[in-house]
mmCIF file of C-alpha atoms in Angstrom:
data_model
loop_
_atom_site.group_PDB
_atom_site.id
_atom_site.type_symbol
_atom_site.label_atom_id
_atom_site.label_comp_id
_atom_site.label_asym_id
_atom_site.label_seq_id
_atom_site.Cartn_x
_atom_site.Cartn_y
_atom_site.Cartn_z
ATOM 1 C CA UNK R 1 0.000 0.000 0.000
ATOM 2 C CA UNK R 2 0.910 3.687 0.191
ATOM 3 C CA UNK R 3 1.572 4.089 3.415
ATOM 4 C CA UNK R 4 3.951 0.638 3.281
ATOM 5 C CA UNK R 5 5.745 2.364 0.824
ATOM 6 C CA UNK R 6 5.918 6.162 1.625
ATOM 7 C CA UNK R 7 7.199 5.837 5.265
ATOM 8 C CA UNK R 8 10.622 5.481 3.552
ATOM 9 C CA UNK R 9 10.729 8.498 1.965
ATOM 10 C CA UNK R 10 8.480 10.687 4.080
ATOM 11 C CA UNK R 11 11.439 11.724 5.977
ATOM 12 C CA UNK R 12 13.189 12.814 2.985
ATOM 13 C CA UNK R 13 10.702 15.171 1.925
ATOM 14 C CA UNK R 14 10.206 16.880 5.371
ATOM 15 C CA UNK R 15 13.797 17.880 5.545
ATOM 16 C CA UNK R 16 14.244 18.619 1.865
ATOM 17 C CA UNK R 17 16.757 15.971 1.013
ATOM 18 C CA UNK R 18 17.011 14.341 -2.714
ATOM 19 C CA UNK R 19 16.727 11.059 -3.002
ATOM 20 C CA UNK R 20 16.230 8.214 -5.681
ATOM 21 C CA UNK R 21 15.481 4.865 -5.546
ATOM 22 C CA UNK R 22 17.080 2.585 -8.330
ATOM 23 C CA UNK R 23 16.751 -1.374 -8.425
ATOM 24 C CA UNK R 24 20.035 -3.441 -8.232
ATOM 25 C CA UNK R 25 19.198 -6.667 -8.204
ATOM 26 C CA UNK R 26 16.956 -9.281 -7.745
ATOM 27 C CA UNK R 27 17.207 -11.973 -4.275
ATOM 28 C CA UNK R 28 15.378 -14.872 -4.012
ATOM 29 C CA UNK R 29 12.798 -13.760 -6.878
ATOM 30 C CA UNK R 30 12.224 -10.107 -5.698
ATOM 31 C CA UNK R 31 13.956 -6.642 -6.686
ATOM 32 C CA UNK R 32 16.133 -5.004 -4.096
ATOM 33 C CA UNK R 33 16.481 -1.738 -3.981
ATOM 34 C CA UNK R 34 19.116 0.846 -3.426
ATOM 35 C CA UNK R 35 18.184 4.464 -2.368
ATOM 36 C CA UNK R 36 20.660 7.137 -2.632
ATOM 37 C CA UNK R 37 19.820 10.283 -0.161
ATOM 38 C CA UNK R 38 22.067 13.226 -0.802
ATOM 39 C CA UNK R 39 22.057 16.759 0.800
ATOM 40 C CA UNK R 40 20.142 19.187 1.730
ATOM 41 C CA UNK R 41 19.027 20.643 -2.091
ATOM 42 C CA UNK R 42 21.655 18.762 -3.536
ATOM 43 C CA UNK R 43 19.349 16.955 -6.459
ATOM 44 C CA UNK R 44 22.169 17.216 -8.980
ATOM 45 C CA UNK R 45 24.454 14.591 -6.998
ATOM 46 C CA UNK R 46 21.972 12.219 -6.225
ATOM 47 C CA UNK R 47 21.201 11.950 -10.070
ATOM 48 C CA UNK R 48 24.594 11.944 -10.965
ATOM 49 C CA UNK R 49 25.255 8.777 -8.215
ATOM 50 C CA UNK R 50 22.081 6.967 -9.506
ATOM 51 C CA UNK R 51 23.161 7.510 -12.674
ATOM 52 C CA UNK R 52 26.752 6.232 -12.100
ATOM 53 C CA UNK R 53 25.554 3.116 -10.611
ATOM 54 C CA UNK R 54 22.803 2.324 -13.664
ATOM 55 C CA UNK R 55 25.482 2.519 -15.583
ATOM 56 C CA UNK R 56 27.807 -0.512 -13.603
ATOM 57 C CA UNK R 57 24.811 -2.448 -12.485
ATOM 58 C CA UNK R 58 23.361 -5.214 -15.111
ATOM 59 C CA UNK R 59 20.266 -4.664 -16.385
ATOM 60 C CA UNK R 60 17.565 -6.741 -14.746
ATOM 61 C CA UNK R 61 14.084 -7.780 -16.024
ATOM 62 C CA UNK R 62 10.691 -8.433 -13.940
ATOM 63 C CA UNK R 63 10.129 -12.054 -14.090
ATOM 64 C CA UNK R 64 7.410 -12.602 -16.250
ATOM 65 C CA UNK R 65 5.222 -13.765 -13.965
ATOM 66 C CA UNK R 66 5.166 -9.777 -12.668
ATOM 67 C CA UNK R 67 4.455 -8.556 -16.358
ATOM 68 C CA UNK R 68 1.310 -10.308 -16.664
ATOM 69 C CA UNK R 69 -2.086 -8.754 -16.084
ATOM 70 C CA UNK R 70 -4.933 -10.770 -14.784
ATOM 71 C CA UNK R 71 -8.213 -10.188 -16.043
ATOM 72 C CA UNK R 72 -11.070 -10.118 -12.839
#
């Protein structure tokens, strides 16, 4: 749900802090994540890490099982 997923970066946006979330793997059938939190205004760094990293990290797909819509 929402909430699940926004107490992680509630924090972030009360003090103003840039962050980005970008998926490096995958364990035991689900994504991991890794979120990068940089300074105070500093949005330009964090994009430039999360960039860096997309670019070293190997490209990983949802397993199809994820893709699929189901019809109710």
């Amino acid at each position: 749900s929402y909430d699940d997923y926004a107490r992680f970066t509630f924090p972030f946006n009360l003090t103003g802090q840039p962050a980005a979330s970008i998926q490096c793997g995958i364990l035991d059938g689900l994504p991991v994540g890794l979120q990068i939190i940089g300074k105070h205004l500093d949005d330009a760094s964090v994009l430039r890490a999360a960039a860096s990293f997309e670019q070293v990290l190997v490209p990983q797909s949802a397993p199809l099982e994820w893709r699929k819509v189901r019809a109710r």
